[in-house]
CSV table of C-alpha atoms and ligand atoms in Angstrom, one decimal:
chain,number,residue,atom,x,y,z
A,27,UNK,CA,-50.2,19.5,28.2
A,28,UNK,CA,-49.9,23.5,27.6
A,29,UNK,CA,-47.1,24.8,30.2
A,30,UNK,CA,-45.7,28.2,30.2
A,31,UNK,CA,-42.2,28.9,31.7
A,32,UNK,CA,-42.0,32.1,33.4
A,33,UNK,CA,-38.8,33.4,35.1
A,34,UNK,CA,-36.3,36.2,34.4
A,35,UNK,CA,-32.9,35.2,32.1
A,36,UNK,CA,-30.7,33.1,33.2
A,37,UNK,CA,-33.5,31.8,35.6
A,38,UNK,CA,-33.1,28.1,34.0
A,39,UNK,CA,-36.0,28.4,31.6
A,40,UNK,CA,-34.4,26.7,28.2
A,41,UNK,CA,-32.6,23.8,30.4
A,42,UNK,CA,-35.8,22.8,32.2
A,43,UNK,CA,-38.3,22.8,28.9
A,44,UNK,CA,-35.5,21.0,27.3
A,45,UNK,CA,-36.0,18.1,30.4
A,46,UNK,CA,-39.8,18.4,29.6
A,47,UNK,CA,-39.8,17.9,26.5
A,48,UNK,CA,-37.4,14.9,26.6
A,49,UNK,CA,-40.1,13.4,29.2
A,50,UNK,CA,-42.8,14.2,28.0
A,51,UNK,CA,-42.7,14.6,24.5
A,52,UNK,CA,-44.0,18.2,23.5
A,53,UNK,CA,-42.3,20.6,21.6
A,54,UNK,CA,-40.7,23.6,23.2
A,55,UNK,CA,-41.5,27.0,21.6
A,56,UNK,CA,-38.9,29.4,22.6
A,57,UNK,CA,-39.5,32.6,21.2
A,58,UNK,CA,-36.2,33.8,22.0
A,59,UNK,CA,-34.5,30.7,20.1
A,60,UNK,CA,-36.7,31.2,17.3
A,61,UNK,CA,-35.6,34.9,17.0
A,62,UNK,CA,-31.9,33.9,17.2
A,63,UNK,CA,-32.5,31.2,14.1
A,64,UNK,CA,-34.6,34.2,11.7
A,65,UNK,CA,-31.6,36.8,13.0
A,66,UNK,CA,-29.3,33.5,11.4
A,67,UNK,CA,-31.1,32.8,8.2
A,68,UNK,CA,-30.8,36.9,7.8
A,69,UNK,CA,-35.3,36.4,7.1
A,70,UNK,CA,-37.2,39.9,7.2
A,71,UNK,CA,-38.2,39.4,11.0
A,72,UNK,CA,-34.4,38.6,12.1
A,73,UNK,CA,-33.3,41.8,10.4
A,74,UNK,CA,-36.1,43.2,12.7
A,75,UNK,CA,-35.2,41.7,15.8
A,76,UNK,CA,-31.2,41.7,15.3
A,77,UNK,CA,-30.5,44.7,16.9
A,78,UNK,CA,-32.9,45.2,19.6
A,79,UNK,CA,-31.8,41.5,20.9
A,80,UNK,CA,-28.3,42.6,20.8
A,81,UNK,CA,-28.9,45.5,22.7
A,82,UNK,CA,-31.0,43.2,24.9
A,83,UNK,CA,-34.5,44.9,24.5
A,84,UNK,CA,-37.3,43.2,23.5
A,85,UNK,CA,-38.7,42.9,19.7
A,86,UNK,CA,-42.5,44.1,18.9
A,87,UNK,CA,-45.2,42.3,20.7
A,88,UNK,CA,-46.2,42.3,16.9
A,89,UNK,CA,-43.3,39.9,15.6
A,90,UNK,CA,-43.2,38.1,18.7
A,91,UNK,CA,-47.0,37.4,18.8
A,92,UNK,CA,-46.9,36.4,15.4
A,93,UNK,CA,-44.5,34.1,15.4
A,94,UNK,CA,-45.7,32.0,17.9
A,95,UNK,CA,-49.5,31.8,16.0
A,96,UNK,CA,-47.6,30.7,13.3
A,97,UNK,CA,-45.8,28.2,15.6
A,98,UNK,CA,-48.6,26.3,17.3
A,99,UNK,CA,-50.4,26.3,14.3
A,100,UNK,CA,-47.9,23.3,13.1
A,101,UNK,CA,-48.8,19.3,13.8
A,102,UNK,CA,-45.8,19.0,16.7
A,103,UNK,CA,-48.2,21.4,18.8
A,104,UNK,CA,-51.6,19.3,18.8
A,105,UNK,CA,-50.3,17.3,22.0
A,106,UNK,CA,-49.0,20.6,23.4
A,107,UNK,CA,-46.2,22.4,24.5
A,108,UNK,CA,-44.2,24.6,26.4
A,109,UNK,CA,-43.9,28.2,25.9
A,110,UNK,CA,-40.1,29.4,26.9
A,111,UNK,CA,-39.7,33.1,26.6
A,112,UNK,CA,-43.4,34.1,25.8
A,113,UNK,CA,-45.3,35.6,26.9
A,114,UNK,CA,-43.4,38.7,27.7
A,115,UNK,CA,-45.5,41.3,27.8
A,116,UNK,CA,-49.2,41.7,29.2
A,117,UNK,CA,-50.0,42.0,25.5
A,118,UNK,CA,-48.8,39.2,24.7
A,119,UNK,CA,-50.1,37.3,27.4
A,120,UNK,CA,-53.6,38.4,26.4
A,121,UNK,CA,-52.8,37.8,22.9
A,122,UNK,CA,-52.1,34.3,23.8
A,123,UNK,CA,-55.5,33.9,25.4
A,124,UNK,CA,-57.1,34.9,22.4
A,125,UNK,CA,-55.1,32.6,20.3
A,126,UNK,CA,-55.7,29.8,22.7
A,127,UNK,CA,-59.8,30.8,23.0
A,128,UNK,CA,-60.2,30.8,19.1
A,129,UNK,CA,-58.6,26.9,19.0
A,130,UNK,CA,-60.6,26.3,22.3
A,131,UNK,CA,-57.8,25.3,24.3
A,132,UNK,CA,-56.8,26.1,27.7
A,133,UNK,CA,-53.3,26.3,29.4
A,134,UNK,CA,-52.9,24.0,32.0
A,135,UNK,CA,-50.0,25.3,34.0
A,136,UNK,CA,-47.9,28.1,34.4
A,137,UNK,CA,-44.4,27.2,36.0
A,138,UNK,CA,-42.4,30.3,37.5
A,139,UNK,CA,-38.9,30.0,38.2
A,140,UNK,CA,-38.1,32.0,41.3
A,141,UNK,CA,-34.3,33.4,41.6
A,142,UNK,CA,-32.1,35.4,43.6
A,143,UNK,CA,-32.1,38.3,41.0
A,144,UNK,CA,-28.1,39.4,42.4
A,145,UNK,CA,-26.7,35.6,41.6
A,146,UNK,CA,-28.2,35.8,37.9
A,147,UNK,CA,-25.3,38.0,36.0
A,148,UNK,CA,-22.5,35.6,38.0
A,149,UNK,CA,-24.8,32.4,36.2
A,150,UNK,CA,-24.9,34.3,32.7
A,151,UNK,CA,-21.1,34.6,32.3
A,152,UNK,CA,-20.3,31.1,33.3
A,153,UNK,CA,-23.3,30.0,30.6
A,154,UNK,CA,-21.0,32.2,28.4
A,155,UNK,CA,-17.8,30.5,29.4
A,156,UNK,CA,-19.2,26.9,29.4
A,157,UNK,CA,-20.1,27.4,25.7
A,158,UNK,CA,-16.8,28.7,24.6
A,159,UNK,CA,-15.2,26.0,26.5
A,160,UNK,CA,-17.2,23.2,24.7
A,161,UNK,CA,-16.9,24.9,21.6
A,162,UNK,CA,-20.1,26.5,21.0
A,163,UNK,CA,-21.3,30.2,20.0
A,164,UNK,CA,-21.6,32.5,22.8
A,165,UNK,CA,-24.6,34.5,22.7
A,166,UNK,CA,-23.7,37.7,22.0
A,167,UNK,CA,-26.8,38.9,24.8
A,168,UNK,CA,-24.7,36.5,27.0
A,169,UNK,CA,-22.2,39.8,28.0
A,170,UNK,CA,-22.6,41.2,31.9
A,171,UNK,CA,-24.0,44.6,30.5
A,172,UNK,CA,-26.5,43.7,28.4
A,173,UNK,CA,-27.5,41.0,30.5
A,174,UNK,CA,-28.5,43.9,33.0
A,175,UNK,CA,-30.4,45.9,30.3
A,176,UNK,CA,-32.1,42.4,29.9
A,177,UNK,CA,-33.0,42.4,33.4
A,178,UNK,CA,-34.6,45.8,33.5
A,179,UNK,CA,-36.7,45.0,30.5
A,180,UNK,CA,-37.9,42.0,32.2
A,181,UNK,CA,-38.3,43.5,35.5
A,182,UNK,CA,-40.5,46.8,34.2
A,183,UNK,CA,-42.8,44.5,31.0
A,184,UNK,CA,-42.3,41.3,32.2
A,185,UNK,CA,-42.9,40.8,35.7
A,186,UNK,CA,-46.7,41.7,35.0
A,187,UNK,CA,-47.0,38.5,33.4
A,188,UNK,CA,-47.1,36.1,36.7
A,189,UNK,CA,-49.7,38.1,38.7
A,190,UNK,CA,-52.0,38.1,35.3
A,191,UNK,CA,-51.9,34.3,35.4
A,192,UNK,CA,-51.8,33.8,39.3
A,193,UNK,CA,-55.1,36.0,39.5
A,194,UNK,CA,-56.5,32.7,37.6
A,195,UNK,CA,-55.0,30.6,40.1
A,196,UNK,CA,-52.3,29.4,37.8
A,197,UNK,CA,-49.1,29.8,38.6
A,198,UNK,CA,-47.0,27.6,40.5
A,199,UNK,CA,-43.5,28.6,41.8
A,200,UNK,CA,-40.6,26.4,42.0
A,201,UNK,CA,-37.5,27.4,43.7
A,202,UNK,CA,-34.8,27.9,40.8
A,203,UNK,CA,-31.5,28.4,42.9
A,204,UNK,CA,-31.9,24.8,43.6
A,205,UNK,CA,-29.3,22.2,42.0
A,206,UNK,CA,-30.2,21.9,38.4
A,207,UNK,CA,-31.6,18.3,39.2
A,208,UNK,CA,-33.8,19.2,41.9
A,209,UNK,CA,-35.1,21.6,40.2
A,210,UNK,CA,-36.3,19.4,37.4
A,211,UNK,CA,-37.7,16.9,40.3
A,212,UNK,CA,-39.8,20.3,41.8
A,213,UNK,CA,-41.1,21.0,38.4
A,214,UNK,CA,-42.0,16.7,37.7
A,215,UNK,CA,-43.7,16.9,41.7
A,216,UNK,CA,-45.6,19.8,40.8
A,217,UNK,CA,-47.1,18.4,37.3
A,218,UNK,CA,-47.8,15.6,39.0
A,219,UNK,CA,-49.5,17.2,41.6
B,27,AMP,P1,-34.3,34.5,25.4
B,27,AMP,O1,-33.6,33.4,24.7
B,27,AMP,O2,-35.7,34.1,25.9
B,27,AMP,O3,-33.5,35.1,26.6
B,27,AMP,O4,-34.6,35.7,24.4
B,27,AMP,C1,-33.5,36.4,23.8
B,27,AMP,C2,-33.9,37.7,23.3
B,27,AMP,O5,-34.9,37.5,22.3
B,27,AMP,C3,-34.6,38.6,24.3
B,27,AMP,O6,-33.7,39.4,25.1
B,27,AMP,C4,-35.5,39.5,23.4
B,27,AMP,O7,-34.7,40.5,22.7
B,27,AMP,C5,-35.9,38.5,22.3
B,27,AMP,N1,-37.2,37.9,22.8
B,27,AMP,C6,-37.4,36.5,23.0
B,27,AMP,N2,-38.7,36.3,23.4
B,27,AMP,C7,-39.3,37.5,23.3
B,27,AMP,C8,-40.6,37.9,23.6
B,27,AMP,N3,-41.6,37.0,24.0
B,27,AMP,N4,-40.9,39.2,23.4
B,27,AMP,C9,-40.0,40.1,23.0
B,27,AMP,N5,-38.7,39.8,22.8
B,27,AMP,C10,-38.4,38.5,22.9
């Protein structure tokens, strides 16, 4: 199974895939956890991407694009996975394709997260809270103003992406201001379906 998770931050992307791939045993690739792990082991790409994440931009199509070829290149992906974060960009969307076309493989679904954009920044800083609370490291793009500078960037080169997939009859939306749980049950109904 090849899934893509598409929804703005703080939409419930990372929570779901992790459900997925609990149930169904494929890895999830997210690009922006991947990024935060090379801007932790200091590698060439993190010192890239450090400061453009912390301003809450997004890093070149070119990293992003190549990290993930890299990443589905490795054994875990054969049975699939779910893409969490990417694409972001029409670029990279069609990048993907072409990634996908050279291995002959096909994506099978593309799962959008619909929010109430206004309830997203009141989510963000009680993700922040609940990981200072259990004692674990606050994302540092986790902070109300660069949350909205995250917004903007996906609202202006991310949006694109679900209308380039739903033109191929692909997408299917699931309502993400639902309980976390129903949620999870919406996404199981529709791969069922
Ligand atoms: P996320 O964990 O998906 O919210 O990503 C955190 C940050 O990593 C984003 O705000 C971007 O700076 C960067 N990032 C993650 N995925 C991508 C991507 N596909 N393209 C560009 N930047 C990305």
């Amino acid at each position: 199974m090849r899934l893509i998770f598409l929804g703005p931050p703080g939409a419930g992307k990372g929570t779901q895939a992790a459900r997925i791939v609990a149930k169904h045993g494929i890895p999830q690739l997210s690009t922006g956890d991947m990024l935060r792990a090379a801007v932790a082991a200091q590698t060439p790409i993190g010192v890239k991407a450090k400061a453009v994440m912390y301003a809450g931009g997004l890093v070149s199509d070119e990293i992003v694009i190549g990290i993930v070829a890299d990443r589905i290149e490795e054994p875990d992906c054969k049975k699939g996975f779910i893409l969490d974060g990417f694409p972001r960009t029409l670029a990279q969307a069609e990048a993907l394709d072409v990634m996908l076309a050279s291995k002959h493989l096909e994506l099978d679904t593309v799962l959008e997260l619909k929010v109430d954009q206004s309830k997203l920044v009141d989510r963000i800083v009680k993700r922040a809270e609940e990981a200072k609370a259990a004692g674990q490291p606050v994302r540092k793009d986790d902070d109300p103003e660069v949350f909205k500078t995250r917004l903007e960037a996906y609202n202006r080169d991310t949006a694109v992406v679900s209308p380039y997939y739903a033109a191929r009859g692909q997408v299917i939306e699931i309502d993400g201001m639902q309980s976390v749980d129903d949620v999870t049950a919406a996404i199981e109904k529709a791969l069922a379906g």
